[in-house]
Coordinates of C-alpha atoms in Angstrom, one line a residue:
M20 CA 90.1 -8.1 247.5
R21 CA 93.2 -10.2 246.4
F22 CA 95.5 -7.6 248.1
L23 CA 93.5 -7.4 251.5
A24 CA 93.2 -11.5 251.9
T25 CA 96.9 -11.3 251.4
L26 CA 97.3 -8.7 254.1
A27 CA 94.9 -10.8 256.3
A28 CA 96.9 -14.0 255.5
A29 CA 100.1 -12.5 256.5
A30 CA 98.5 -11.0 259.2
L31 CA 97.5 -14.4 260.5
L32 CA 101.2 -15.8 259.7
L33 CA 102.9 -12.9 262.2
A34 CA 100.4 -13.6 264.6
N35 CA 101.0 -17.6 264.7
S36 CA 104.6 -16.8 264.6
A37 CA 104.7 -14.4 267.3
E38 CA 102.6 -17.2 269.5
A39 CA 105.1 -19.8 268.6
D40 CA 108.1 -17.4 269.6
T41 CA 106.9 -17.6 273.2
I42 CA 107.7 -21.3 274.6
R43 CA 105.4 -21.7 277.5
V44 CA 107.0 -24.3 279.9
G45 CA 104.9 -25.9 282.9
V46 CA 106.8 -26.5 286.1
T47 CA 105.7 -27.6 289.5
A48 CA 106.9 -25.1 292.2
G49 CA 110.4 -25.7 293.9
P50 CA 113.3 -27.0 292.3
H51 CA 111.9 -27.9 288.9
A52 CA 110.8 -23.9 288.8
E53 CA 114.2 -22.6 289.9
I54 CA 115.9 -24.7 287.5
M55 CA 113.6 -23.8 284.6
D56 CA 113.7 -20.0 285.6
V57 CA 117.9 -20.4 285.0
V58 CA 116.9 -21.8 281.9
K59 CA 114.7 -19.4 280.7
K60 CA 117.6 -16.9 281.3
V61 CA 120.0 -19.0 279.0
G62 CA 117.1 -19.2 276.4
A63 CA 116.9 -15.3 276.5
E64 CA 120.7 -14.9 275.6
R65 CA 120.4 -17.3 272.8
G66 CA 117.1 -15.9 271.4
L67 CA 114.2 -18.2 273.1
D68 CA 111.3 -16.6 274.8
I69 CA 110.3 -19.0 277.7
K70 CA 107.5 -18.1 279.8
V71 CA 107.5 -20.5 283.2
V72 CA 104.3 -21.6 284.2
E73 CA 103.8 -22.7 288.1
F74 CA 101.6 -25.6 288.9
T75 CA 101.2 -27.0 292.6
D76 CA 99.9 -30.6 291.8
Y77 CA 101.2 -33.1 289.3
V78 CA 98.4 -33.6 287.2
I79 CA 97.4 -30.0 285.4
P80 CA 100.9 -29.5 283.9
N81 CA 100.2 -32.9 281.3
Q82 CA 96.7 -31.6 281.2
A83 CA 97.5 -28.0 280.5
L84 CA 99.8 -29.5 277.7
A85 CA 97.3 -31.4 276.3
L86 CA 95.1 -28.7 276.0
K87 CA 97.7 -26.4 274.3
D88 CA 97.9 -24.3 277.3
L89 CA 101.7 -25.2 277.3
E90 CA 104.4 -25.8 274.5
A91 CA 106.3 -28.0 277.0
N92 CA 106.2 -29.2 280.8
S93 CA 109.3 -29.9 283.0
F94 CA 108.0 -32.1 286.2
Q95 CA 107.5 -35.5 286.1
H96 CA 109.5 -38.9 285.5
E97 CA 108.6 -40.7 282.4
P98 CA 106.6 -43.7 284.6
Y99 CA 104.5 -41.1 285.6
L100 CA 103.7 -39.7 282.2
K101 CA 103.0 -43.0 280.9
N102 CA 100.4 -43.9 283.8
Q103 CA 98.8 -40.7 282.8
I104 CA 98.8 -41.5 279.2
S105 CA 97.4 -44.8 280.0
K106 CA 94.4 -43.2 281.3
T107 CA 93.6 -40.3 279.6
G108 CA 95.3 -40.9 275.9
W109 CA 97.1 -37.8 275.7
K110 CA 99.6 -37.3 272.5
I111 CA 102.6 -36.2 274.9
V112 CA 106.1 -37.7 274.5
K113 CA 109.6 -37.4 276.2
V114 CA 112.1 -35.3 274.4
A115 CA 115.1 -35.3 276.5
N116 CA 116.1 -36.4 280.6
T117 CA 116.5 -33.1 282.7
I118 CA 117.6 -34.0 286.0
G119 CA 118.1 -37.1 288.3
S120 CA 117.4 -37.3 292.4
P121 CA 117.2 -40.0 294.7
Q122 CA 114.0 -39.9 296.7
G123 CA 114.2 -40.2 299.9
V124 CA 112.0 -41.5 303.1
Y125 CA 111.7 -39.3 305.9
S126 CA 111.0 -39.7 310.1
L127 CA 110.9 -37.3 313.0
K128 CA 110.9 -40.3 315.2
Y129 CA 113.2 -43.1 313.6
K130 CA 116.9 -42.4 312.6
K131 CA 116.6 -45.8 310.4
L132 CA 113.9 -48.1 309.0
A133 CA 115.3 -51.0 310.9
D134 CA 114.3 -49.4 314.0
L135 CA 110.6 -48.9 313.1
P136 CA 107.8 -50.5 315.5
E137 CA 105.2 -53.2 314.6
G138 CA 102.1 -51.0 312.9
A139 CA 103.9 -48.6 312.1
R140 CA 102.1 -45.8 309.8
V141 CA 103.9 -44.9 306.5
A142 CA 102.9 -42.6 304.1
I143 CA 102.9 -42.8 300.4
A144 CA 101.8 -41.1 297.4
N145 CA 98.3 -41.8 296.1
D146 CA 99.3 -41.2 292.3
P147 CA 100.3 -45.0 291.0
S148 CA 103.8 -44.3 290.2
N149 CA 105.2 -41.9 293.0
G150 CA 103.1 -44.6 295.2
A151 CA 105.5 -47.5 293.5
R152 CA 108.5 -45.4 293.8
G153 CA 107.7 -45.3 297.9
L154 CA 107.2 -48.7 298.3
M155 CA 110.0 -49.7 295.9
I156 CA 112.5 -48.1 298.4
L157 CA 111.3 -49.9 301.5
A158 CA 111.6 -52.9 299.3
L159 CA 115.1 -52.2 298.3
H160 CA 115.7 -51.9 302.2
G161 CA 114.5 -54.8 302.8
V162 CA 111.6 -53.4 305.4
I163 CA 108.8 -55.3 302.3
K164 CA 108.8 -57.4 299.7
L165 CA 107.3 -56.7 296.6
K166 CA 106.3 -59.2 293.7
D167 CA 107.9 -57.3 291.7
P168 CA 110.8 -55.4 292.8
N169 CA 111.3 -53.6 289.9
N170 CA 107.6 -53.2 288.8
V171 CA 107.1 -49.3 288.6
A172 CA 103.3 -49.8 289.1
S173 CA 103.4 -51.8 292.0
T174 CA 100.5 -51.1 294.4
V175 CA 100.1 -51.8 298.1
A176 CA 98.0 -55.2 296.9
D177 CA 101.8 -56.1 295.6
I178 CA 103.5 -56.5 298.7
T179 CA 103.7 -59.6 299.4
D180 CA 105.6 -59.9 303.0
N181 CA 105.3 -57.3 305.4
P182 CA 107.2 -58.4 308.8
K183 CA 106.4 -55.3 310.8
K184 CA 102.6 -55.2 309.6
L185 CA 103.0 -51.1 308.5
R186 CA 100.1 -49.5 307.7
F187 CA 99.8 -47.5 304.7
V188 CA 98.4 -44.2 304.4
E189 CA 97.7 -42.8 300.7
L190 CA 98.1 -39.1 300.2
D191 CA 98.0 -36.5 297.8
A192 CA 102.1 -36.1 297.1
A193 CA 102.0 -32.5 297.6
Q194 CA 100.4 -33.5 301.3
L195 CA 103.2 -35.6 302.0
P196 CA 105.4 -33.2 303.8
R197 CA 102.8 -32.3 306.4
S198 CA 102.2 -35.4 307.5
L199 CA 105.3 -36.0 308.9
Q200 CA 104.1 -35.0 312.3
D201 CA 101.1 -37.6 311.9
V202 CA 102.8 -41.1 310.7
D203 CA 106.2 -43.1 311.6
V204 CA 107.4 -42.3 308.3
V205 CA 106.8 -40.9 304.9
S206 CA 108.3 -41.3 301.1
I207 CA 108.4 -37.4 299.7
N208 CA 109.1 -36.5 296.4
N209 CA 112.4 -34.4 296.3
N210 CA 110.7 -31.3 294.7
Y211 CA 108.3 -31.2 298.1
A212 CA 110.5 -32.3 300.6
V213 CA 113.2 -29.2 299.2
Q214 CA 110.0 -26.9 299.2
A215 CA 109.4 -28.2 302.9
G216 CA 113.0 -27.7 304.3
L217 CA 114.4 -30.7 304.2
N218 CA 117.5 -32.2 301.9
P219 CA 117.0 -35.5 300.7
A220 CA 120.7 -36.0 300.3
V221 CA 121.0 -35.3 304.5
D222 CA 117.8 -35.5 306.0
A223 CA 116.1 -39.0 304.8
I224 CA 116.6 -41.9 306.4
A225 CA 116.6 -44.2 303.5
R226 CA 117.3 -43.3 299.4
E227 CA 116.8 -45.5 296.4
D228 CA 119.4 -46.1 294.1
A229 CA 120.6 -43.0 291.9
D230 CA 120.5 -45.5 288.5
G231 CA 116.6 -45.9 288.8
P232 CA 113.7 -45.0 286.1
W233 CA 112.9 -41.9 287.7
V234 CA 114.6 -39.7 285.7
N235 CA 113.0 -36.8 285.4
I236 CA 112.1 -35.6 281.8
L237 CA 111.0 -32.4 279.2
A238 CA 107.8 -33.4 277.5
V239 CA 106.1 -31.8 274.6
R240 CA 103.0 -32.7 272.6
E241 CA 103.5 -35.6 270.2
E242 CA 102.8 -33.3 267.0
D243 CA 105.5 -30.7 268.2
K244 CA 108.0 -33.2 269.2
D245 CA 110.5 -32.5 265.9
K246 CA 109.9 -28.6 265.4
P247 CA 112.9 -26.4 265.7
W248 CA 112.2 -24.9 268.9
V249 CA 111.8 -28.1 270.7
K250 CA 115.7 -28.9 269.9
Q251 CA 116.5 -25.3 270.9
L252 CA 115.0 -25.7 274.3
I253 CA 116.5 -28.5 275.1
E254 CA 120.2 -27.3 274.3
V255 CA 119.6 -24.8 276.7
Y256 CA 118.4 -27.0 279.6
H257 CA 121.5 -28.8 278.5
S258 CA 123.7 -25.7 278.9
D259 CA 126.7 -25.5 281.0
P260 CA 125.0 -22.7 283.0
V261 CA 122.2 -24.7 284.1
K262 CA 124.7 -27.8 284.9
A263 CA 126.2 -25.1 287.3
F264 CA 123.2 -24.2 288.8
L265 CA 122.5 -27.7 289.7
E266 CA 126.1 -28.4 291.5
T267 CA 126.0 -24.9 293.1
R268 CA 122.3 -24.7 294.4
F269 CA 121.2 -28.4 295.1
K270 CA 124.6 -29.8 296.2
G271 CA 124.3 -33.2 294.9
T272 CA 120.0 -33.2 295.4
Y273 CA 119.7 -32.5 292.0
L274 CA 122.0 -34.0 289.5
P275 CA 122.4 -33.6 285.6
T276 CA 121.4 -36.7 283.9
W277 CA 122.7 -35.4 280.5

């Protein structure tokens, strides 16, 4: 009986070990997925087995991580993660920076923000941090004024001056590229912009500063942050082949931040 119990315990340890050897990393479709595919290849060469799991929105990757359907995710900036945690209490932490990319606003009708007419319709994301990001770009370029231009939780209610009487439309981030036909200007997250065939470095009529708070991050559950595979995943992401891919594939749209 003792021998059988020992065998059962050994089998359980082996099963847990095998499960831990595959690191499931959640990403949003588009640039984050492309980059993680390269990370996966580099990881395979270094003995780290990564499974890339794609999502089409910003909510499910954190939920999946919290519920242990993922080991890590790579799709968001820290203000967004903090906002999610404030609402859910999820025990998720940042373990590394990944990429940065100044976000832009786009228009099919106007070449610059100064050309916007009175009452122009502006589409921004309906989640707090990315909605704030869109407002902060407009404030940076003097189109509106915010109560605190550095507040990453700013909302439309924090606009203190709106001389053009801009009308704001709040949409799910993934839907913003489609709204280009219907509104005057749109603030689009870069991964969705690139998916829609836009180049933020070329097509945006205005962009945010590169050194803002919106650097993207690699996140894991708090209980896992000191595990060896986390350090290995960071090293693989921060490797020279991944940096070279960013430089050749995205040409300044996405920048390594390590």
